[in-house]
XYZ file of C-alpha atoms in Angstrom:
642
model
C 120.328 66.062 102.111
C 120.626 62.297 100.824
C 123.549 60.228 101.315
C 123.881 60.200 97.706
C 124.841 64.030 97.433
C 126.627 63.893 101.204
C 129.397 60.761 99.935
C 129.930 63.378 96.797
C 130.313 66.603 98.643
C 132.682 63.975 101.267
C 134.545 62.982 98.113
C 135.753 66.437 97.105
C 137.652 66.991 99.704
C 139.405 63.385 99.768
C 140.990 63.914 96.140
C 144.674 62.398 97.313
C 146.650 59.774 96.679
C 149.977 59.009 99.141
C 153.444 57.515 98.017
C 154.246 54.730 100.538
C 157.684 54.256 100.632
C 158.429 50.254 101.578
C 160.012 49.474 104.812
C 163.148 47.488 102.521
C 164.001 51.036 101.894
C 164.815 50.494 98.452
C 163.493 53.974 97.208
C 166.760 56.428 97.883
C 168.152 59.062 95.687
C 169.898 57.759 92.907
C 174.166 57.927 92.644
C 174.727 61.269 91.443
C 177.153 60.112 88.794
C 174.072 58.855 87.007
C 172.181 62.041 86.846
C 172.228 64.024 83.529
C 173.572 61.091 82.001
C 171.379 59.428 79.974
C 168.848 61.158 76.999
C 164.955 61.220 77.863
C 163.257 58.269 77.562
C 159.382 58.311 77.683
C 157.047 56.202 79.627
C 154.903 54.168 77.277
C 151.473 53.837 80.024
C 151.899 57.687 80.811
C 151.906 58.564 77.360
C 149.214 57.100 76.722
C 147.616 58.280 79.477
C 148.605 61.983 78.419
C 146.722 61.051 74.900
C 144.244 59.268 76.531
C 143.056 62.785 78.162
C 143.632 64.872 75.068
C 141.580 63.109 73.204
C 138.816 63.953 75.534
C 139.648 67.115 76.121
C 139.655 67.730 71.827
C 136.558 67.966 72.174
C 136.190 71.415 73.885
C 138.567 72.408 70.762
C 135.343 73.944 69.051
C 134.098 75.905 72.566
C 133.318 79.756 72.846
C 135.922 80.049 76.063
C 133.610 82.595 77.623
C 130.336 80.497 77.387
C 132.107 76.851 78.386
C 133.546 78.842 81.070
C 130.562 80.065 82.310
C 128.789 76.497 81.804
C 131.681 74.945 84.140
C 131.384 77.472 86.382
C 127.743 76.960 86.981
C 128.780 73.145 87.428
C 131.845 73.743 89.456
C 130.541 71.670 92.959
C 132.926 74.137 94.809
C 131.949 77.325 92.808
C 130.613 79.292 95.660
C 133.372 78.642 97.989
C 135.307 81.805 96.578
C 132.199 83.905 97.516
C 131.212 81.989 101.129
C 134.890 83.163 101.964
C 134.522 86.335 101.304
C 131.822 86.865 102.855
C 132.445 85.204 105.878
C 135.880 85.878 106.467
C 137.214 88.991 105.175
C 139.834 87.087 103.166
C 142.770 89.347 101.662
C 143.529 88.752 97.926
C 140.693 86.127 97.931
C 141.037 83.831 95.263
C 140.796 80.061 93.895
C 144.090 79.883 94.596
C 143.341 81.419 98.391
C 140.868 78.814 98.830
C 143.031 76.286 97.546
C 145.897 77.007 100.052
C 143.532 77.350 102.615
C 142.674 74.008 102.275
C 146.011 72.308 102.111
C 146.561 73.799 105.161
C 143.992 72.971 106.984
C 144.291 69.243 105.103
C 147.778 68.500 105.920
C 150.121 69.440 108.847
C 152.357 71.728 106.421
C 153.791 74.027 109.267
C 157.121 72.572 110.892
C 155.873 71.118 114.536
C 159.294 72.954 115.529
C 158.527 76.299 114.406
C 155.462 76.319 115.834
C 156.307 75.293 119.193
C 159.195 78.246 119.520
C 156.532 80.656 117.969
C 158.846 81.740 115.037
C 158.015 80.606 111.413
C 159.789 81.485 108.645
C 158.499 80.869 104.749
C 159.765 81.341 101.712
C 156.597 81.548 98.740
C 158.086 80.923 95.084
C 156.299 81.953 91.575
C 153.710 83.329 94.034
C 152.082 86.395 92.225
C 149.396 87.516 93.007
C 150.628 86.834 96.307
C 147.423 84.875 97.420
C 149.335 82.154 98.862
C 150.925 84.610 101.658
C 147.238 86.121 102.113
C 145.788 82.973 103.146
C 148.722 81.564 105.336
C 148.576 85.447 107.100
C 144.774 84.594 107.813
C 145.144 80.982 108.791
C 148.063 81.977 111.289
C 146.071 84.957 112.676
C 142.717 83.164 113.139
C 143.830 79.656 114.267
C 144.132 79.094 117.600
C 147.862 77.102 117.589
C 149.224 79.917 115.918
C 147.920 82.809 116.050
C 150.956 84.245 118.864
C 153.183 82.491 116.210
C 156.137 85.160 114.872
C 155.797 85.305 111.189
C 157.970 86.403 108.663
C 157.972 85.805 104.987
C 159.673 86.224 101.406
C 158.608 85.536 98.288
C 159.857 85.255 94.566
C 157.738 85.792 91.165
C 158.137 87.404 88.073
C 158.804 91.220 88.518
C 155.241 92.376 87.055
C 157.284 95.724 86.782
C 160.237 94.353 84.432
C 159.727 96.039 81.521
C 161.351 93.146 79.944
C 159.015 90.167 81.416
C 156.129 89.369 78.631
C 152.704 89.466 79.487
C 152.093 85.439 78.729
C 154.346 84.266 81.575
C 154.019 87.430 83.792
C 151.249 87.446 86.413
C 149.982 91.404 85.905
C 147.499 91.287 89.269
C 149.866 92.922 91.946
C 147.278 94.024 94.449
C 149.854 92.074 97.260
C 152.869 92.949 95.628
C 152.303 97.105 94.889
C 151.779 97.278 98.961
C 154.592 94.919 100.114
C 157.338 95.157 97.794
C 160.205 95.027 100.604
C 158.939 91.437 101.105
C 159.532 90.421 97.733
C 163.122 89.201 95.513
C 163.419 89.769 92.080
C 166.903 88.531 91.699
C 170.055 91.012 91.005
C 168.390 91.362 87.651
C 164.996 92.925 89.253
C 163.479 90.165 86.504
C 162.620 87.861 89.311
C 163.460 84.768 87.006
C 164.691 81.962 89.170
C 163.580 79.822 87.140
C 156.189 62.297 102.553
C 154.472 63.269 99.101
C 151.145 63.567 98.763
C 149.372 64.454 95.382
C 146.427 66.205 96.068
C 143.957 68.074 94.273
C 141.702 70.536 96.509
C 138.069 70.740 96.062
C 138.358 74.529 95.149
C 140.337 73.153 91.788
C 138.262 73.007 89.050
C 137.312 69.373 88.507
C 137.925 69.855 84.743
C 141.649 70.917 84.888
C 144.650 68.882 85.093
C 145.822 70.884 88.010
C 147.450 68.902 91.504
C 149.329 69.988 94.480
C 152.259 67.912 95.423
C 152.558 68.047 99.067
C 155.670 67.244 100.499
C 156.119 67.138 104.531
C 159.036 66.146 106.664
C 161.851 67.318 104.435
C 165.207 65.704 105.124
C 167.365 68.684 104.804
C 170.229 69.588 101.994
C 172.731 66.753 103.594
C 170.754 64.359 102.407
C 170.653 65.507 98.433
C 174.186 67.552 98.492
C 176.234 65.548 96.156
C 173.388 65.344 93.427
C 172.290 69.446 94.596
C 175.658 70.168 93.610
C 175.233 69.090 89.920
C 171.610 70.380 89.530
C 172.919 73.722 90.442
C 176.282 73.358 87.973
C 173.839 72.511 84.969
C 170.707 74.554 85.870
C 169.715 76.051 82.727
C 166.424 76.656 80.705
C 166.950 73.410 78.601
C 168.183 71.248 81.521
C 164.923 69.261 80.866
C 165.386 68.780 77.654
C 168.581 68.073 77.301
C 168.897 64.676 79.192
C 166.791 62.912 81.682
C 167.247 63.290 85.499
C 167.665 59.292 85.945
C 167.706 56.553 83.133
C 164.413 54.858 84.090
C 166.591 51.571 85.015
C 167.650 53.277 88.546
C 163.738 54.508 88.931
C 162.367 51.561 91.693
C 159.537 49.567 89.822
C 157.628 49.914 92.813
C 157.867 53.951 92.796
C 157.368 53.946 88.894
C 153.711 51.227 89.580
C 152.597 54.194 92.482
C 153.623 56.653 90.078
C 151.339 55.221 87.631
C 148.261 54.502 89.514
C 148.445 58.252 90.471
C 148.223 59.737 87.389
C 145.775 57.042 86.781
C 143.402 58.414 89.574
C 143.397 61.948 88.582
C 142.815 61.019 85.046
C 139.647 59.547 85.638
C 138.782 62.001 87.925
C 139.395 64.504 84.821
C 137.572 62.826 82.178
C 134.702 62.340 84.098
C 134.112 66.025 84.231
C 134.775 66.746 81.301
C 132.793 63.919 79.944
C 129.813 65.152 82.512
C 130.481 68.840 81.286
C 130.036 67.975 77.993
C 126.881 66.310 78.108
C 125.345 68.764 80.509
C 126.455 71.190 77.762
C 123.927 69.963 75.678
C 121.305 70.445 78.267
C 120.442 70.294 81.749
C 117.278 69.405 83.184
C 115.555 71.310 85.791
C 115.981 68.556 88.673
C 119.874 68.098 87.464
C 120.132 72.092 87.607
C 118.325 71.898 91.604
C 120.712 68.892 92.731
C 123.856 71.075 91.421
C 123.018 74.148 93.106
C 122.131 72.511 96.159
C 125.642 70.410 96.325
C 127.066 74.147 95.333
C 125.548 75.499 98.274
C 126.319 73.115 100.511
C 130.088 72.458 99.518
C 130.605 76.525 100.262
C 129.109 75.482 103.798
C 131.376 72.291 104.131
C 134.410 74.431 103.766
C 133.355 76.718 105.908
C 132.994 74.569 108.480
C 135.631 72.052 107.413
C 138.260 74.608 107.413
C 137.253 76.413 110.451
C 137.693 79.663 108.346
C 136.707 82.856 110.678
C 136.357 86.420 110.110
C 139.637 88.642 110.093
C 139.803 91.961 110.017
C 141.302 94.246 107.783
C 143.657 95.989 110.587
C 145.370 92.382 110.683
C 145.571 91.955 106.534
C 149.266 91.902 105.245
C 148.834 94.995 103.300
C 147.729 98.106 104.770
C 146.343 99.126 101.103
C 147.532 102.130 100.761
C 149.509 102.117 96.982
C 147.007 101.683 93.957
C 148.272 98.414 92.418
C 148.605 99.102 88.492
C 146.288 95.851 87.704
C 143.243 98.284 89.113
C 143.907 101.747 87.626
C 141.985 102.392 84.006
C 142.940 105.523 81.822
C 140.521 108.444 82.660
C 137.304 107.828 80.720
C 138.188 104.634 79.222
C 137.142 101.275 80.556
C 139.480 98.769 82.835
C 139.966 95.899 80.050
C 141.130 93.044 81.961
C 143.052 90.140 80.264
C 140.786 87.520 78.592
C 140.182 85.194 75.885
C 137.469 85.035 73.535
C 136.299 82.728 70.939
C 137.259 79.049 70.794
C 140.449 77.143 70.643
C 140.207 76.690 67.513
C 139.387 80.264 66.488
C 142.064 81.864 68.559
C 144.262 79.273 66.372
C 143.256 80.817 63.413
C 143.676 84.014 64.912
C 146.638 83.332 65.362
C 147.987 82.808 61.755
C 147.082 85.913 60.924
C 149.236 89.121 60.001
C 149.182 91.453 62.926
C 146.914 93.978 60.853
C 144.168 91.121 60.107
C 144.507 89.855 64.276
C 144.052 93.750 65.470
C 140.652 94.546 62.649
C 139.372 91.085 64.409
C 140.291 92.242 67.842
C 138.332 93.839 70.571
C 140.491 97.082 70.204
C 139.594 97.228 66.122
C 136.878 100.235 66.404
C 139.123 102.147 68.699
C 142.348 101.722 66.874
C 141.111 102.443 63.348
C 138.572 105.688 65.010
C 140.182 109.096 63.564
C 140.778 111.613 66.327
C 138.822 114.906 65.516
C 141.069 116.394 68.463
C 143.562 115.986 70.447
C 143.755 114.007 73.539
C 144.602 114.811 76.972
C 142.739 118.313 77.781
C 140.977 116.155 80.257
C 144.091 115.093 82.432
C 144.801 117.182 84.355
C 147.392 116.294 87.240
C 147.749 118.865 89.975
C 150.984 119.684 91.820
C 153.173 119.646 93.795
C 152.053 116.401 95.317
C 151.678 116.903 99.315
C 153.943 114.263 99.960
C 157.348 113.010 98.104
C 160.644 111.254 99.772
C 163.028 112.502 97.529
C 165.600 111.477 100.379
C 164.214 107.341 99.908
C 164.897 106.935 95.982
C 167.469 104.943 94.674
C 168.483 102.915 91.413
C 167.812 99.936 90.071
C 170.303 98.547 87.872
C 169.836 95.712 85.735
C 170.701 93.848 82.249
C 169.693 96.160 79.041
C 166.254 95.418 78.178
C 165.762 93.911 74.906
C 162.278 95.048 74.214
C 159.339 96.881 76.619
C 157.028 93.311 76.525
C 155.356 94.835 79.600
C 154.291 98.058 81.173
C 152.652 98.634 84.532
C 151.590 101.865 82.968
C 149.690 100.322 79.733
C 147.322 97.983 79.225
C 149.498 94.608 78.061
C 147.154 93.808 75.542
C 147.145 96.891 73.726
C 150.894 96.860 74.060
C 151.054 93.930 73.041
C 149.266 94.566 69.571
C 151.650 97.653 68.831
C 154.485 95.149 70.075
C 153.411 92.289 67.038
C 153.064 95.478 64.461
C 156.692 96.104 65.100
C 157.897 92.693 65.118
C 160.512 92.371 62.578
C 160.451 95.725 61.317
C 162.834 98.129 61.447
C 160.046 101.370 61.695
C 161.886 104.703 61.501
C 158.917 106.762 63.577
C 160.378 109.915 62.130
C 159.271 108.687 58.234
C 155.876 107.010 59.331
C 153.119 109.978 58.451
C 150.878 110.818 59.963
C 147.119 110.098 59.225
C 145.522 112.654 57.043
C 142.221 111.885 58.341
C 143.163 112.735 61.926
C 143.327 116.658 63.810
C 145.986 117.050 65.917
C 145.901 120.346 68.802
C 147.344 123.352 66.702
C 149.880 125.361 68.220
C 147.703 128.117 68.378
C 145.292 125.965 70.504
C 147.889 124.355 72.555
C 149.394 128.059 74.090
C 145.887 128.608 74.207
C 145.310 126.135 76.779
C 148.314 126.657 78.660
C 147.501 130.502 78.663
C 143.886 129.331 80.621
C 145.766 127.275 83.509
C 148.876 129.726 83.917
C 147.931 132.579 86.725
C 149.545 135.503 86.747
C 150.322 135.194 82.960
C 153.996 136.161 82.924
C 157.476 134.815 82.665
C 158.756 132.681 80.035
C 157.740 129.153 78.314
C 160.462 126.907 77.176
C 159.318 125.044 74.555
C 161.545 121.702 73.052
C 160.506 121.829 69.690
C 161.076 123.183 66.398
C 160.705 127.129 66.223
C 158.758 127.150 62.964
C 155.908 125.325 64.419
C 155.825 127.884 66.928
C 156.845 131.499 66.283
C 154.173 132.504 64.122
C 152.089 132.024 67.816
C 153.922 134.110 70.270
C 151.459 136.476 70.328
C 148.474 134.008 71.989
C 150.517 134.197 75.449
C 150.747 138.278 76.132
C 153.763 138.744 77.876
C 154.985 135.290 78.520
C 158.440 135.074 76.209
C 158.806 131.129 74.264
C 162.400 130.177 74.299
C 163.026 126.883 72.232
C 165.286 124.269 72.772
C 166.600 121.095 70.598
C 163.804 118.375 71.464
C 165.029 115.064 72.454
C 165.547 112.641 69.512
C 163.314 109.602 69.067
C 164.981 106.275 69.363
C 167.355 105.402 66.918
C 166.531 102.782 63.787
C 166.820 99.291 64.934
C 165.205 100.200 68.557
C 161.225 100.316 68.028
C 160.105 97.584 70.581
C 162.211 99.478 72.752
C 160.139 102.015 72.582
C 161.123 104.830 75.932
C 163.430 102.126 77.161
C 166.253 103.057 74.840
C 169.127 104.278 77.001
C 170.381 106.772 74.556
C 166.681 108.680 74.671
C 166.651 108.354 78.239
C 169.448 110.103 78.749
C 168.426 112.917 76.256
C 164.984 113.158 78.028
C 166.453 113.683 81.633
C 169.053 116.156 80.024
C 166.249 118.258 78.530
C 164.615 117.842 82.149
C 167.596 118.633 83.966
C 168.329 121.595 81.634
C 164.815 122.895 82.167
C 164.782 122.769 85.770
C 168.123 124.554 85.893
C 167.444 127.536 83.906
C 163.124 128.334 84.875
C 162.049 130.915 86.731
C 159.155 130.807 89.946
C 156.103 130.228 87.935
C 157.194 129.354 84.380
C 156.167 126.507 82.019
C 157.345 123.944 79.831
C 156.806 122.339 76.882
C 158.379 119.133 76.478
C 157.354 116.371 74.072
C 157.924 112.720 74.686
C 158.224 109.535 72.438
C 155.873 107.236 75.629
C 155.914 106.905 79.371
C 156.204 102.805 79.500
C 159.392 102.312 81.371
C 159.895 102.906 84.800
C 162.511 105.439 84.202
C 160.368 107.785 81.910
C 157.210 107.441 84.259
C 159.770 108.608 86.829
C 160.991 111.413 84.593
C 157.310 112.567 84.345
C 156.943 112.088 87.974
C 159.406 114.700 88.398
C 157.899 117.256 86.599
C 154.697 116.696 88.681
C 156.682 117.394 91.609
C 158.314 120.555 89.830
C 155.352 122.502 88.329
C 151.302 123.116 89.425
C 149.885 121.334 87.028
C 150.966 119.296 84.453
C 148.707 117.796 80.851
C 149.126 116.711 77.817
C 148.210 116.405 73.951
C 148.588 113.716 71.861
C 148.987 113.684 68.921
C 151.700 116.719 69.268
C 151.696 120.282 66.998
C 154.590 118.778 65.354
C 153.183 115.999 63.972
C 155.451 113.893 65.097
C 154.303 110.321 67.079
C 153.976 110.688 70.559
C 152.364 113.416 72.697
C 153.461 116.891 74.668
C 154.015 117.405 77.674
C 152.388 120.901 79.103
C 153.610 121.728 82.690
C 153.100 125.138 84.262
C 153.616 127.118 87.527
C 157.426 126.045 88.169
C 158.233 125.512 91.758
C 161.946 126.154 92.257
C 162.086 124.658 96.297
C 160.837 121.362 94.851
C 163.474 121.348 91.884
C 166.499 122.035 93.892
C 165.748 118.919 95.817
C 165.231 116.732 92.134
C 168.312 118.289 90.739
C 171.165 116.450 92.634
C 168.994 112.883 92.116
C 169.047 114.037 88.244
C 172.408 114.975 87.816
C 173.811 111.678 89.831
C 171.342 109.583 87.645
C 172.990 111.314 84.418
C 176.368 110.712 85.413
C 175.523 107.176 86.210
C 174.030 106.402 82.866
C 176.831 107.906 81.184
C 179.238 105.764 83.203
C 177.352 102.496 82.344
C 177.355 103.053 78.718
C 180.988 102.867 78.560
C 180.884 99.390 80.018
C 181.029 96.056 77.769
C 177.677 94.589 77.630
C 176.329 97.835 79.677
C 174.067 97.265 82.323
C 171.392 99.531 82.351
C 169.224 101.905 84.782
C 165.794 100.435 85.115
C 164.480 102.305 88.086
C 165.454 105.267 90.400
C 162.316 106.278 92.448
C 160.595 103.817 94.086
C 157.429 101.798 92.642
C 155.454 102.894 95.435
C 155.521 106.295 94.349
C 155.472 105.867 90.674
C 151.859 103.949 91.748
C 150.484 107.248 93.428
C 146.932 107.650 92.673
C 146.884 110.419 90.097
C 149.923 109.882 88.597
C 149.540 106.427 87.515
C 146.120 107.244 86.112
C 147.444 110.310 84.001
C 150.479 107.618 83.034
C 148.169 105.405 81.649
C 145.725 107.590 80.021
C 149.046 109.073 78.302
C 150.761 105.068 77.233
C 147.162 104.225 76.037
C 146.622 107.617 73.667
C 150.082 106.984 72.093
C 150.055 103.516 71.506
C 146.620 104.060 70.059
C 148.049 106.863 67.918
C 151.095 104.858 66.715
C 149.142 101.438 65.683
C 146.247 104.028 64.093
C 149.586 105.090 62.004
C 150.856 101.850 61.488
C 147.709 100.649 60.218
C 147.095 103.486 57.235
C-alpha cells in the first residue's frame, strides 16, 4: 500500500481534538448565582459555522435517501468494519454504534484505574437502546487481558420501547438487548424511561458525512466539586430549561475556553464538508481507479481495526443475553413481510409529503395497495395458536402502574409505521367506531362460517359456547354446532367518544374486557369455547388479556373483520382448561379490584402492565399478536379511507 493511502487510513483513527486547561487555572465552574440568569445569547463565529455547513449540506436536499445512502456507504473508508467484526469476533448486538464504542475504548483509558485494580466495575449506560453500548463493553471486558477477571455489573436507562405512550420518532424500537435483560434496565416510576479531561472525538466507524462526535470526558472530579450549581440544575430541570435562559452569560465563559471551543468545531467542520463535498462529486461519477483505491482503503481500514483494537473472538456462552425471548423488533405477522423503519424519497419529497392530508400521505405510502385492497374473506383462519403453553409463571407476574396514557403512539405488538398512519387518520377527530360503516366492497366471515370453523377444531363436539355478542347475529345458526348449546353475553363496549388514539388503552374498556374474561372463566365447563370480540391487542394489558386465554383454552384464532360488522376482530378459543384458569382467576380478580380502586383517584394512575414482558414476547404469541394489531389496523384505516 502507498504512504498516500496508509497517512489516510492513520488519519481516521486520529479524528480528536483535546481541551487544555491552562496551568493559571482560570477555567473553573462559574458562581452558581449566575446560572439561569441571563437569556441565550448566540455565538456569532459558531453560527456561522452552523450555516456555513448547511449550506453544504442543502445540497443533498434533492437526494433519493436510499440511493445517497447507498453511494456513502460504498464510500464510507470504515464501511466494512461492521462486517470484519462480525466475522471475526462474534460481536453481540453488532452495530456502528458497537464499533464505535469499541473504539473509544480501546482509544482512551475510559475505565476507572481504581475499579479495575479491585476487579469490581460498576456502569451506568444512559439513552442506550439498542443496548449496543453494554454489548461491546461485555466483549471488551471478557476478551481483554486487564479485565477480563474484572466483576461487572451494569444499569442502563432509555426510552421504554414498551410504553405505549413513547412515539415512534424518539423511541428506539430495536430491543434485541433489552427483550432478554430487562431486570438490568430503569424506566423511571413512570415505566416511560424519560429522564430526560474532555476530549471531542469522532471514531472512524462514524460516518465521515455526519455531524456526529463523542465527547470524552475522563478523570471526573466527583459531585463536591459541582454541588452548589447541581443543586439548581436539578431545582429547574425541565424540558425548556434550554430554552428558557442560558447556562452562563458568555461574559463568565474564559476567552481562552470559548477560542478552543471554536477551533473545535472548526476541525470537525472541515472534516464534514469535505465529505460531503467529495460525496457529492463522486456522486456524479466515479472512475474505475477511484472505485479500486476506495475499496482497497475499505478493506484495509476493516483490517486496521482489527488489529488496532485487538478485537478477538467471543463466544456466545459469554454474550450478555442468553437469547432466549423473541425481541418484538424481529417478529413479522404470519405471512406478511418484516417492514423495518425507513425513509424513502428525498428531503425534499418527504417535505412535501409531509403537507399532505393523512389520506393523500397513506395513497403515496408504501402501505397504499394493502390498505385500500378489499378483503374477499376474513382474516385469521391461518393463526392458529395452540395451548396451554408448556410453561407459564403465573406465581412471577405483577403490575405496572403508571401515569394514564394519553394516546397508544407505540406498540411492541404492531408495526409503528402502520400505527402510526391509523394514528394521523385519527388526529383531531373525534371517530365514533360504532357509526363508521363498514366497506361494502369487503366480505367479512359469516356466522354460519365462523361456528363452522370452530365446530372443525373442537373434539368431542359437546358442551356449550359462550358467545359476547348480539343474539340476532347468531341464533338463526345454532344448528351448525350439533349439540354444543351458544349462551350470549353483553359484549364489551368500544371506547367511548373522545378516546380513539387510545385505542385498547382506554381504562374503562379494559376493565370491561377482563370482566367478560373473568366472567367467562368462572362460569365454562372442561372443554368449552368462547367467543369473545375485541376492539385491538396494542397495549400491554390487552396482549396480556389474550395471553390468558391462551393459557385457558387449546387453541385459540381469530377473524377479522367480525360477524357483527363491527371494527375489530373475534376472538375464537376452544377446549377450556379449568386447572389453568383457577390459577389466572385470583391474578384477574386482584387486577379488577385494582383498576377499580385507581379510577377513583384524582388524576388516576393507571395499570400498564401485569404479566411480565418476557412472557408477553413468547414466540407464538407475539406472532399471533401481531398478525391480529396488523389485520385491524388495516381494517380500520381501509374504513377510514371509504
Amino acid at each position: 500500500m502507498d504512504f498516500e493511502a496508509q497517512t489516510e487510513i492513520n488519519g481516521l483513527f486520529n479524528k480528536m481534538k483535546t481541551y487544555m486547561k491552562p496551568s493559571s487555572g482560570e477555567w473553573r465552574v462559574p458562581d452558581p448565582n449566575v446560572a439561569l440568569s441571563r437569556s441565550p445569547e448566540k455565538h456569532c463565529r459558531l453560527q456561522a459555522l452552523k450555516a456555513s455547513l448547511n449550506a453544504v449540506k442543502n445540497q443533498l436536499s434533492d437526494k433519493n435517501v436510499q440511493v445517497w445512502h447507498q453511494h456513502t456507504n460504498s464510500t464510507n473508508r470504515a464501511g466494512k468494519v461492521m462486517a470484519a467484526v462480525r466475522s471475526a469476533a462474534n460481536a453481540e448486538v453488532c452495530t456502528q454504534a458497537w464499533c464505535k464504542f469499541y473504539e473509544i475504548l480501546g482509544t482512551f483509558d475510559l475505565l476507572p484505574a481504581e475499579a479495575l485494580r479491585s476487579g469490581e466495575l460498576n456502569t451506568v449506560h444512559l439513552c442506550e437502546a439498542p443496548g449496543a453500548f453494554v454489548t461491546a463493553l461485555n466483549h471488551y471486558l471478557k476478551t481483554a487481558e486487564s479485565t477480563r477477571y474484572c466483576d461487572w455489573s451494569w444499569a442502563a436507562n432509555t426510552l421504554n420501547p414498551y410504553h405505549e405512550a413513547n412515539g415512534g420518532g424518539t423511541t428506539i424500537a430495536d430491543d434485541r438487548l433489552i427483550a432478554n435483560t430487562l431486570p438490568w434496565w430503569f424506566f423511571g416510576s413512570d415505566n416511560t424511561g424519560d429522564i430526560t479531561t474532555q476530549n471531542v472525538f469522532k471514531p472512524a466507524t462514524s460516518k465521515a458525512g455526519n455531524s456526529e462526535v463523542y465527547v470524552v470526558c475522563l478523570s471526573y472530579n466527583g459531585k463536591e466539586a459541582v454541588r452548589p450549581l447541581l443543586s439548581k440544575l436539578i431545582r429547574n430541570y425541565g424540558p425548556r430549561l434550554a430554552d428558557r435562559e442560558a447556562l452562563f452569560p458568555s461574559s463568565v465563559i474564559p476567552e481562552t475556553f470559548q477560542k478552543q471551543h471554536e477551533e473545535v468545531c472548526l476541525h470537525f467542520h472541515t472534516l464534514q464538508v469535505e465529505t460531503i463535498t467529495e460525496n457529492l462529486q463522486l456522486f456524479e461519477g466515479m472512475r474505475p481507479e477511484q472505485r479500486q483505491r476506495l475499496d482497497l482503503i475499505r478493506d484495509r481500514t476493516a483490517q486496521e481495526y482489527l488489529q488496532r483494537f485487538q478485537v478477538s473472538f467471543l463466544p456466545r456462552s459469554r454474550w450478555v443475553s442468553r437469547n432466549t425471548v423473541t425481541p418484538a423488533c424481529c417478529v413479522a405477522p404470519v405471512g406478511r413481510p418484516l417492514n423495518l423503519k425507513s425513509q424513502t424519497g428525498s428531503f425534499n419529497e418527504r417535505k412535501t409529503l409531509n403537507s399532505l392530508s393523512w389520506r393523500d400521505r397513506i395513497l403515496r405510502g408504501r402501505h397504499a395497495a394493502w390498505i385500500q385492497s378489499h378483503c374477499a374473506e376474513a382474516a385469521g383462519a391461518a393463526c392458529v395458536l395452540e395451548g396451554p403453553p408448556s410453561v407459564c409463571q403465573v406465581d412471577s407476574w405483577y403490575r405496572v402502574v403508571g401515569a394514564a396514557l394519553p394516546a397508544v403512539r407505540n406498540s411492541p405488538f404492531c408495526e409503528v409505521g402502520l400505527l402510526n398512519r391509523l394514528n394521523e387518520a385519527l388526529m383531531g377527530a373525534d371517530v365514533d367506531w360504532t357509526r363508521v360503516p363498514p366497506c361494502g366492497s369487503c366480505h367479512g366471515a359469516p356466522a354460519a362460517s365462523v361456528l363452522a370453523d370452530v365446530a372443525g377444531l373442537w373434539k368431542p363436539l359437546e358442551g356449550q359456547c359462550l358467545v359476547f355478542g348480539d343474539r340476532s347475529a347468531w341464533g338463526p345458526c345454532e344448528g351448525h354446532l350439533g349439540n354444543v348449546s351458544l349462551r350470549f353475553s353483553a359484549a364489551p363496549s368500544f371506547p367511548e367518544g373522545g378516546s380513539a388514539g387510545l385505542h385498547d388503552g382506554d381504562p374503562r374498556y379494559q376493565r370491561r374486557l377482563l370482566t367478560c374474561l373473568v366472567r367467562s372463566l368462572q362460569t365454562l365447563g372442561s372443554g368449552d369455547a368462547l367467543l369473545l370480540p375485541v376492539f385491538s391487542a396494542l397495549t400491554r394489558v390487552t396482549a396480556a388479556a389474550v395471553l390468558c386465554l391462551h393459557v385457558c383454552f387449546r387453541w385459540l384464532t381469530f377473524r377479522c373483520p367480525p360477524p357483527s360488522g363491527a371494527v375489530g376482530a373475534l376472538l375464537l378459543c376452544g377446549g377450556f382448561c379449568p386447572p389453568a384458569a383457577g390459577r389466572i382467576l385470583p391474578v384477574l380478580t386482584d387486577l379488577l379490584d385494582c383498576m377499580a380502586r385507581l379510577e377513583g383517584e384524582a388524576d388516576a394512575p393507571q395499570v400498564l402492565q401485569f404479566v411480565p414482558m418476557e412472557e408477553l414476547l413468547s414466540r407464538g404469541l407475539s406472532e399471533f399478536l401481531h398478525s391480529l394489531n396488523t389485520e385491524i389496523v388495516q381494517q380500520k384505516l381501509h374504513r377510514l379511507m371509504q
